[in-house]
Coordinates of C-alpha atoms in Angstrom, one line a residue:
X1 CA 72.5 -18.6 62.1
X2 CA 68.9 -17.7 61.6
X3 CA 69.8 -14.3 60.1
X4 CA 72.2 -16.0 57.7
X5 CA 69.5 -18.5 56.7
X6 CA 67.0 -15.6 56.1
X7 CA 69.7 -13.7 54.1
X8 CA 70.4 -16.7 51.9
X9 CA 66.7 -17.4 51.3
X10 CA 66.1 -13.7 50.5
X11 CA 69.0 -13.8 48.0
X12 CA 67.7 -16.9 46.3
X13 CA 64.2 -15.4 46.1
X14 CA 65.6 -12.1 44.7
X15 CA 67.7 -14.1 42.2
X16 CA 64.6 -16.0 41.1
X17 CA 62.6 -12.9 40.6
X18 CA 65.3 -11.2 38.6
X19 CA 65.8 -14.4 36.6
X20 CA 62.1 -14.4 35.7
X21 CA 62.3 -10.7 34.7
X22 CA 65.4 -11.5 32.6
X23 CA 63.6 -14.4 30.9
X24 CA 60.7 -12.2 30.0
X25 CA 63.2 -9.6 28.6
X26 CA 65.0 -12.4 26.7
X27 CA 61.6 -13.7 25.4
X28 CA 60.7 -10.3 24.1
X29 CA 64.1 -10.0 22.3
X30 CA 63.2 -12.6 19.7
X31 CA 59.4 -13.0 19.5
X32 CA 58.1 -10.8 16.8
X33 CA 54.6 -10.5 15.4
X34 CA 55.7 -9.8 11.8
X35 CA 57.9 -12.9 11.8
X36 CA 55.1 -15.0 13.1
X37 CA 52.8 -13.8 10.4
X38 CA 55.3 -14.3 7.6
X39 CA 56.1 -17.9 8.6
X40 CA 52.4 -18.8 8.9
X41 CA 51.5 -17.2 5.6
X42 CA 54.2 -19.3 3.9
X43 CA 53.4 -22.6 5.5
X44 CA 49.6 -22.2 5.0
X45 CA 49.8 -20.7 1.5
X46 CA 47.8 -22.1 -1.4
X47 CA 51.1 -23.1 -3.1
X48 CA 51.8 -25.7 -0.4
X49 CA 48.4 -27.3 -1.0
X50 CA 47.7 -28.3 2.5
X51 CA 51.0 -30.1 3.2
X52 CA 49.5 -33.6 2.7
X53 CA 51.5 -36.7 3.8
X54 CA 53.1 -37.5 1.4
X55 CA 53.3 -34.7 -1.2
X56 CA 56.0 -32.6 -2.9
X57 CA 54.5 -29.6 -1.1
X58 CA 55.1 -31.2 2.3
X59 CA 58.7 -31.6 1.3
X60 CA 58.9 -27.9 0.5
X61 CA 57.5 -27.2 3.9
X62 CA 60.1 -29.5 5.5
X63 CA 62.9 -27.7 3.6
X64 CA 61.6 -24.3 4.7
X65 CA 61.5 -25.4 8.4
X66 CA 65.0 -26.9 8.3
X67 CA 66.5 -23.7 6.7
X68 CA 64.9 -21.7 9.5
X69 CA 66.4 -23.9 12.2
X70 CA 69.8 -23.7 10.5
X71 CA 69.6 -19.9 10.3
X72 CA 68.9 -19.7 14.0
X73 CA 72.0 -21.8 14.9
X74 CA 70.1 -24.9 15.9
X75 CA 72.4 -27.9 15.3
X76 CA 71.5 -31.1 13.5
X77 CA 72.0 -34.4 15.4
X78 CA 74.8 -36.5 14.1
X79 CA 72.3 -39.2 13.0
X80 CA 70.5 -36.6 10.8
X81 CA 73.0 -34.1 9.5
X82 CA 70.4 -32.5 7.2
X83 CA 67.9 -32.3 10.1
X84 CA 65.6 -34.9 8.4
X85 CA 64.7 -38.1 10.2
X86 CA 63.4 -40.5 7.5
X87 CA 60.1 -42.1 8.5
X88 CA 59.3 -45.3 6.5
X89 CA 55.7 -45.3 5.4
X90 CA 53.4 -47.0 2.9
X91 CA 50.2 -46.3 1.3
X92 CA 47.8 -49.2 1.5
X93 CA 44.8 -49.4 -0.9
X94 CA 41.4 -50.4 0.3
X95 CA 40.7 -54.1 -0.5
X96 CA 38.5 -55.1 -3.4
X97 CA 37.1 -58.0 -1.5
X98 CA 36.4 -58.6 2.2
X99 CA 34.1 -61.6 3.0
X100 CA 33.2 -63.3 6.2
X101 CA 31.3 -66.6 6.2
X102 CA 29.8 -68.7 8.9
X103 CA 26.5 -70.4 9.7
X104 CA 25.8 -70.8 6.0
X105 CA 25.9 -67.0 5.5
X106 CA 28.4 -64.8 3.6
X107 CA 28.8 -61.2 4.6
X108 CA 30.3 -58.9 1.9
X109 CA 32.4 -55.8 1.6
X110 CA 30.6 -52.4 2.1
X111 CA 27.3 -54.1 2.7
X112 CA 28.3 -55.8 5.9
X113 CA 32.1 -55.9 6.3
X114 CA 34.9 -53.3 6.9
X115 CA 38.6 -54.2 7.2
X116 CA 40.3 -52.2 10.0
X117 CA 43.6 -54.0 9.8
X118 CA 45.4 -56.9 8.1
X119 CA 46.8 -58.0 4.8
X120 CA 45.5 -60.1 1.8
X121 CA 44.6 -63.4 3.4
X122 CA 42.4 -66.5 3.3
X123 CA 41.5 -67.9 6.7
X124 CA 39.6 -71.0 7.7
X125 CA 39.6 -71.3 11.5
X126 CA 37.5 -71.9 14.6
X127 CA 35.6 -68.8 15.8
X128 CA 35.2 -68.2 19.5
X129 CA 32.9 -65.7 21.1
X130 CA 34.2 -63.5 23.9
X131 CA 31.4 -61.1 24.6
X132 CA 32.9 -57.5 24.6
X133 CA 36.5 -58.7 24.5
X134 CA 37.4 -57.1 27.9
X135 CA 40.4 -58.1 29.8
X136 CA 38.1 -60.3 32.0
X137 CA 36.6 -62.0 28.9
X138 CA 40.1 -62.9 27.6
X139 CA 41.4 -64.1 31.0
X140 CA 40.9 -67.8 30.8
X141 CA 40.1 -68.2 27.0
X142 CA 42.2 -70.3 24.7
X143 CA 42.3 -68.3 21.5
X144 CA 45.5 -69.4 19.9
X145 CA 45.1 -70.0 16.2
X146 CA 41.4 -68.9 16.4
X147 CA 39.2 -66.0 15.2
X148 CA 37.8 -64.1 18.1
X149 CA 34.2 -62.7 17.7
X150 CA 33.2 -59.9 20.1
X151 CA 30.6 -57.2 20.3
X152 CA 32.1 -53.8 19.2
X153 CA 32.6 -51.1 21.8
X154 CA 32.1 -51.4 25.6
X155 CA 29.2 -52.3 27.8
X156 CA 27.0 -49.2 28.6
X157 CA 29.2 -47.0 26.3
X158 CA 28.0 -45.6 23.0
X159 CA 30.7 -42.9 22.4
X160 CA 32.3 -43.7 19.0
X161 CA 35.7 -42.5 20.1
X162 CA 35.6 -44.9 23.1
X163 CA 34.7 -47.7 20.6
X164 CA 37.7 -46.8 18.5
X165 CA 40.0 -46.9 21.5
X166 CA 38.5 -50.1 22.7
X167 CA 39.1 -51.9 19.4
X168 CA 42.8 -51.2 19.7
X169 CA 42.9 -52.8 23.2
X170 CA 41.0 -55.8 21.9
X171 CA 43.4 -56.3 19.0
X172 CA 46.3 -56.0 21.4
X173 CA 44.9 -58.7 23.7
X174 CA 44.1 -61.0 20.7
X175 CA 47.6 -60.6 19.3
X176 CA 49.2 -61.3 22.7
X177 CA 47.1 -64.5 23.1
X178 CA 48.0 -65.8 19.6
X179 CA 44.6 -65.3 17.8
X180 CA 44.7 -65.1 14.0
X181 CA 41.9 -62.7 13.6
X182 CA 39.2 -60.7 15.3
X183 CA 35.7 -59.8 14.2
X184 CA 33.7 -57.1 16.0
X185 CA 29.9 -57.0 15.6
X186 CA 29.1 -53.3 15.0
X187 CA 25.8 -51.7 16.0
X188 CA 26.5 -48.1 17.0
X189 CA 23.9 -45.7 15.7
X190 CA 25.9 -42.6 16.8
X191 CA 28.4 -43.4 14.0
X192 CA 26.3 -44.9 11.2
X193 CA 27.7 -47.7 9.1
X194 CA 27.4 -45.7 5.8
X195 CA 29.5 -42.9 7.3
X196 CA 32.0 -45.3 8.6
X197 CA 32.6 -47.2 5.4
X198 CA 32.8 -43.8 3.5
X199 CA 35.6 -42.7 5.9
X200 CA 37.6 -45.9 5.3
X201 CA 37.0 -46.3 1.6
X202 CA 40.1 -44.6 0.4
X203 CA 42.7 -46.9 2.0
X204 CA 45.3 -45.6 4.4
X205 CA 48.8 -44.3 5.0
X206 CA 50.7 -46.4 7.6
X207 CA 54.1 -46.8 9.1
X208 CA 56.1 -49.4 7.1
X209 CA 57.4 -51.6 9.9
X210 CA 58.1 -54.6 7.6
X211 CA 61.7 -54.7 8.7
X212 CA 60.9 -54.8 12.4
X213 CA 57.6 -56.7 12.5
X214 CA 57.9 -60.4 13.4
X215 CA 54.7 -61.2 11.6
X216 CA 51.9 -59.4 9.6
X217 CA 49.3 -57.4 11.5
X218 CA 46.3 -59.1 13.0
X219 CA 43.3 -59.5 10.6
X220 CA 40.7 -57.1 12.2
X221 CA 37.2 -56.7 10.8
X222 CA 34.0 -54.9 11.8
X223 CA 30.8 -56.7 10.8
X224 CA 27.6 -54.7 10.6
X225 CA 25.0 -56.1 13.0
X226 CA 22.5 -53.2 13.4
X227 CA 19.7 -55.4 14.9
X228 CA 22.0 -57.6 17.0
X229 CA 21.1 -60.8 15.2
X230 CA 24.7 -62.0 14.9
X231 CA 25.4 -61.1 18.5
X232 CA 22.5 -63.4 19.5
X233 CA 23.8 -66.2 17.3
X234 CA 27.3 -66.1 18.8
X235 CA 26.0 -65.7 22.3
X236 CA 24.1 -68.9 21.8
X237 CA 26.7 -70.8 19.8
X238 CA 29.9 -69.8 21.5
X239 CA 31.9 -71.5 18.8
X240 CA 31.7 -72.1 15.0
X241 CA 33.8 -72.4 11.9
X242 CA 34.7 -69.0 10.3
X243 CA 36.1 -68.2 6.8
X244 CA 37.6 -64.8 6.1
X245 CA 39.0 -63.7 2.7
X246 CA 40.6 -60.3 2.1
X247 CA 42.0 -59.6 -1.4
X248 CA 43.0 -56.7 -3.7
X249 CA 45.1 -54.7 -1.2
X250 CA 48.0 -53.0 -2.9
X251 CA 50.8 -51.1 -1.2
X252 CA 53.5 -48.5 -2.1
X253 CA 56.4 -47.7 0.1
X254 CA 58.0 -44.2 0.6
X255 CA 59.9 -42.1 3.1
X256 CA 58.6 -38.9 4.6
X257 CA 60.5 -36.9 7.3
X258 CA 60.4 -35.7 10.8
X259 CA 62.6 -32.6 11.3
X260 CA 65.0 -32.7 14.3
X261 CA 67.5 -30.3 15.7
X262 CA 69.0 -29.4 19.1
X263 CA 70.6 -26.6 21.2
X264 CA 73.0 -27.7 23.9
X265 CA 72.3 -26.6 27.5
X266 CA 74.6 -24.3 29.5
X267 CA 74.7 -26.3 32.7
X268 CA 77.4 -29.0 33.0
X269 CA 75.0 -31.4 34.6
X270 CA 71.5 -30.3 33.3
X271 CA 72.6 -30.2 29.7
X272 CA 72.3 -34.0 29.7
X273 CA 68.5 -33.6 30.1
X274 CA 66.6 -32.6 27.0
X275 CA 63.3 -30.8 26.8
X276 CA 61.5 -31.6 23.5
X277 CA 59.6 -28.8 21.8
X278 CA 57.3 -30.4 19.2
X279 CA 54.5 -29.8 16.7
X280 CA 53.3 -31.5 13.5
X281 CA 53.8 -29.7 10.2
X282 CA 51.6 -31.8 8.0
X283 CA 47.9 -31.1 7.2
X284 CA 45.2 -32.9 5.1
X285 CA 46.0 -31.5 1.6
X286 CA 43.3 -30.9 -1.1
X287 CA 39.7 -32.1 -0.6
X288 CA 36.1 -31.4 -1.4
X289 CA 35.3 -27.7 -2.4
X290 CA 33.6 -25.5 0.1
X291 CA 30.8 -23.0 -0.8
X292 CA 33.4 -20.7 -2.4
X293 CA 34.9 -23.5 -4.5
X294 CA 38.1 -23.6 -2.5
X295 CA 39.6 -27.1 -2.4
X296 CA 42.9 -26.4 -0.5
X297 CA 42.8 -27.1 3.2
X298 CA 45.6 -24.7 4.2
X299 CA 45.9 -25.7 7.8
X300 CA 46.8 -22.3 9.3
X301 CA 45.6 -23.2 12.7
X302 CA 46.2 -26.9 12.3
X303 CA 49.1 -26.8 12.5
X304 CA 51.1 -24.0 10.9
X305 CA 50.6 -22.1 14.2
X306 CA 52.0 -25.0 16.2
X307 CA 55.0 -25.3 13.8
X308 CA 55.8 -21.6 14.1
X309 CA 55.4 -21.8 17.8
X310 CA 58.3 -24.3 17.8
X311 CA 60.3 -22.1 15.4
X312 CA 59.9 -19.2 17.8
X313 CA 61.2 -21.3 20.7
X314 CA 64.1 -22.5 18.5
X315 CA 65.1 -19.0 17.6
X316 CA 65.0 -17.8 21.2
X317 CA 66.7 -20.8 22.8
X318 CA 69.5 -20.9 20.1
X319 CA 70.3 -17.3 20.9
X320 CA 69.8 -17.6 24.7
X321 CA 70.2 -21.3 25.7
X322 CA 68.7 -22.6 28.8
X323 CA 70.5 -24.9 31.4
X324 CA 68.8 -28.0 29.9
X325 CA 69.4 -28.9 26.3
X326 CA 66.5 -28.2 23.8
X327 CA 65.3 -30.7 21.3
X328 CA 63.2 -29.4 18.5
X329 CA 61.0 -31.9 16.6
X330 CA 58.5 -31.2 13.8
X331 CA 56.5 -34.3 13.0
X332 CA 55.2 -35.7 9.7
X333 CA 52.0 -37.8 9.4
X334 CA 50.1 -36.6 12.5
X335 CA 47.0 -36.3 10.4
X336 CA 47.4 -40.0 9.4
X337 CA 47.3 -41.2 12.9
X338 CA 50.2 -39.6 14.9
X339 CA 52.6 -41.6 12.7
X340 CA 55.7 -39.3 12.8
X341 CA 55.8 -39.1 16.6
X342 CA 55.2 -42.8 17.0
X343 CA 58.1 -43.5 14.7
X344 CA 60.3 -41.0 16.6
X345 CA 59.8 -42.6 20.0
X346 CA 60.4 -46.0 18.6
X347 CA 63.5 -44.9 16.7
X348 CA 64.8 -42.0 18.9
X349 CA 68.3 -40.8 18.2
X350 CA 68.5 -40.1 21.9
X351 CA 67.9 -42.5 24.8
X352 CA 64.3 -41.8 25.8
X353 CA 65.2 -41.3 29.5
X354 CA 67.3 -38.3 28.4
X355 CA 64.1 -36.6 27.1
X356 CA 62.6 -35.4 30.4
X357 CA 59.7 -33.4 29.1
X358 CA 57.8 -32.9 25.8
X359 CA 56.1 -29.5 25.3
X360 CA 53.9 -30.1 22.3
X361 CA 52.0 -27.5 20.4
X362 CA 48.9 -28.4 18.3
X363 CA 45.7 -26.6 17.4
X364 CA 42.2 -27.0 16.1
X365 CA 41.2 -23.4 16.5
X366 CA 40.3 -20.8 19.1
X367 CA 37.2 -19.0 20.4
X368 CA 38.6 -17.1 23.3
X369 CA 41.6 -14.7 22.9
X370 CA 41.9 -14.2 26.7
X371 CA 43.2 -17.7 27.4
X372 CA 45.7 -20.4 26.2
X373 CA 44.4 -23.9 26.5
X374 CA 46.9 -26.5 27.6
X375 CA 45.7 -30.1 27.2
X376 CA 47.1 -31.8 30.3
X377 CA 48.0 -28.6 32.2
X378 CA 47.3 -30.0 35.6
X379 CA 49.0 -33.3 35.0
X380 CA 52.6 -32.3 35.3
X381 CA 54.7 -30.3 37.8
X382 CA 55.5 -27.7 35.2
X383 CA 51.9 -26.3 35.6
X384 CA 53.1 -23.3 37.7
X385 CA 55.6 -22.2 35.0
X386 CA 53.0 -22.4 32.2
X387 CA 50.4 -20.4 34.3
X388 CA 53.0 -17.8 35.2
X389 CA 54.2 -17.4 31.5
X390 CA 50.6 -17.0 30.3
X391 CA 49.8 -14.5 33.1
X392 CA 52.9 -12.5 32.2
X393 CA 51.5 -11.9 28.7
X394 CA 47.9 -11.2 29.7
X395 CA 46.5 -14.7 29.1
X396 CA 45.0 -17.2 31.5
X397 CA 46.2 -20.8 31.2
X398 CA 43.3 -23.2 31.2
X399 CA 43.1 -27.0 31.0
X400 CA 41.1 -29.1 28.6
X401 CA 37.4 -27.8 28.5
X402 CA 36.2 -30.7 26.3
X403 CA 37.4 -34.0 27.9
X404 CA 34.8 -35.9 25.8
X405 CA 36.9 -35.2 22.7
X406 CA 39.8 -37.1 24.1
X407 CA 42.2 -34.4 22.9
X408 CA 45.2 -35.5 25.0
X409 CA 45.2 -38.8 23.1
X410 CA 44.7 -37.2 19.7
X411 CA 48.0 -35.3 19.3
X412 CA 51.7 -36.3 19.1
X413 CA 52.2 -35.8 22.9
X414 CA 50.5 -39.1 23.7
X415 CA 53.2 -41.2 22.1
X416 CA 55.7 -39.6 24.4
X417 CA 53.3 -40.0 27.4
X418 CA 52.9 -43.7 26.7
X419 CA 56.7 -44.0 27.1
X420 CA 56.5 -42.1 30.5
X421 CA 57.7 -38.7 29.3
X422 CA 55.6 -35.9 30.7
X423 CA 53.9 -34.3 27.7
X424 CA 51.1 -31.7 27.6
X425 CA 50.0 -29.8 24.5
X426 CA 49.9 -26.0 24.3
X427 CA 46.9 -24.8 22.2
X428 CA 45.1 -21.6 21.4
X429 CA 42.3 -20.7 23.7
X430 CA 38.9 -22.4 23.5
X431 CA 36.1 -22.9 25.9
X432 CA 34.3 -25.6 24.0
X433 CA 35.0 -27.7 20.9
X434 CA 32.4 -25.8 18.9
X435 CA 31.8 -22.4 17.2
X436 CA 34.9 -20.9 15.8
X437 CA 36.8 -24.1 16.5
X438 CA 34.7 -26.4 14.4
X439 CA 34.1 -23.6 11.8
X440 CA 37.8 -23.8 10.8
X441 CA 38.9 -27.3 12.0
X442 CA 39.9 -29.3 8.9
X443 CA 38.1 -26.9 6.7
X444 CA 39.2 -25.0 3.5
X445 CA 38.5 -21.8 5.4
X446 CA 41.5 -22.3 7.7
X447 CA 43.6 -19.6 6.0
X448 CA 46.3 -17.3 7.4
X449 CA 44.1 -14.2 6.8
X450 CA 41.6 -15.4 9.3
X451 CA 43.9 -15.4 12.3
X452 CA 44.3 -12.7 15.0
X453 CA 48.0 -11.9 15.1
X454 CA 47.8 -9.7 18.1
X455 CA 46.5 -12.7 20.0
X456 CA 49.1 -14.9 18.5
X457 CA 51.9 -12.6 19.6
X458 CA 50.8 -13.1 23.2
X459 CA 50.3 -16.8 22.7
X460 CA 53.7 -17.4 21.2
X461 CA 55.4 -15.3 23.8
X462 CA 53.7 -17.3 26.6
X463 CA 55.0 -20.5 25.0
X464 CA 58.5 -19.3 24.7
X465 CA 58.6 -17.9 28.2
X466 CA 57.2 -21.3 29.5
X467 CA 60.0 -23.1 27.6
X468 CA 62.6 -20.9 29.2
X469 CA 61.3 -21.5 32.7
X470 CA 61.0 -25.2 32.2
X471 CA 64.5 -25.4 30.7
X472 CA 66.0 -23.5 33.6
X473 CA 64.1 -25.1 36.5
X474 CA 66.3 -26.6 39.2
X475 CA 64.2 -29.7 39.4
X476 CA 63.1 -31.7 36.3
X477 CA 59.4 -31.6 35.6
X478 CA 57.4 -34.8 36.1
X479 CA 53.9 -36.3 36.1
X480 CA 51.9 -35.5 39.2
X481 CA 51.3 -38.4 41.6
X482 CA 48.4 -40.6 40.5
X483 CA 48.5 -39.7 36.8
X484 CA 47.8 -42.4 34.3
X485 CA 51.4 -42.3 33.1
X486 CA 53.1 -41.7 36.5
X487 CA 54.2 -45.4 36.7
X488 CA 55.5 -45.4 33.1
X489 CA 57.6 -42.3 33.9
X490 CA 58.9 -43.8 37.2
X491 CA 60.0 -46.9 35.2
X492 CA 61.6 -44.8 32.4
X493 CA 63.6 -42.6 34.7
X494 CA 64.3 -45.1 37.5

């Protein structure tokens, strides 16, 4: 009996080794440096003018990507026979007027006020002070029908990114409790007021959720309080009447498109599980000229590379399908706030519990061609496959070297993660978010001619090989115990 067990174990091990060798051979059969280069040169060409959302050039990029998927034999989903998932968006102009008044003082637009969210509105309501607006501050407060006033940010925390994240949590709590508005008193010197207002001055592109929203978004304003005088007033007063007026906002509605296709898996049971291979294909368009007078932000690294990574996986998996089904998604509007991926998970053509993994690909740049950086590498049980694939092609898989940048939450993977779907991001190698990364990140210099295509061949091969191993693994990948999204995943997959 013992001999039989050893023989069976040896056979399984041998089969696994040969399967891995076969998968490398299959990967090598389709990944091609010349093809990688030609795709990137087209998507990041001057003629596509930076693939802004929305723009005619972005639609050209979308058509190019759909024709590639079609040529590989990737099938469209019945819901989107042309591979295009419409994403309802709107452009919202900056308001011409934002005023906040209380205590016989009126605070004006640009000088002292900045609208973060909300529509044209005139409010006259009781204001109530809730310190920093933490969960504890909200706990026993009656805020229904009131305007909440809080200090911006978090206690003992000056990181601007943390402040941005905190304001979303505060707005969520205020909405759930029935408040009509929220004013945050802003006093962060790390992100000066002038820079902040300059960033927001041009209005925004948003999802158009008018058909599904029960009510307009919460009125949310930052009020400049550099010396903390208003914080002192509200700390002492606790309550006071507040008037808010926002006017001059105009909107225009339009559709832009996610690109979606699939390849059915080969295993009778596992084909009901889908691995999503994703990237965003938009960039930031045309902007201020650099020292050479170049105004086109081509977005070769960000994210023509990621888009072509997914194309490479699509070509390979269409020709040599894995046991699990493959879902290929190229997102619009990532640069506008991860909009395409947020729309996808809220309007998925598949039940989300059928998507068991999302292997995203996104890039800012690279400064080390000996590694691939996977944001969230150690957070899922697919870590071993990804490390093995990188090692096979002469790269070392490394995790996020710059946690202070919050990169896991800055790409499309996070919208899947929030639903419970395990979702790391496969990126070109960097050891810090500096140097050759920031040199090209969102710059006009990010052009196809500045890329190392010998490195990209190894990088793409490692991604495709990882895809094959994850798609063929006997057990579905999942979050590691204790991860932030472990409970959400447990609930999603029961």
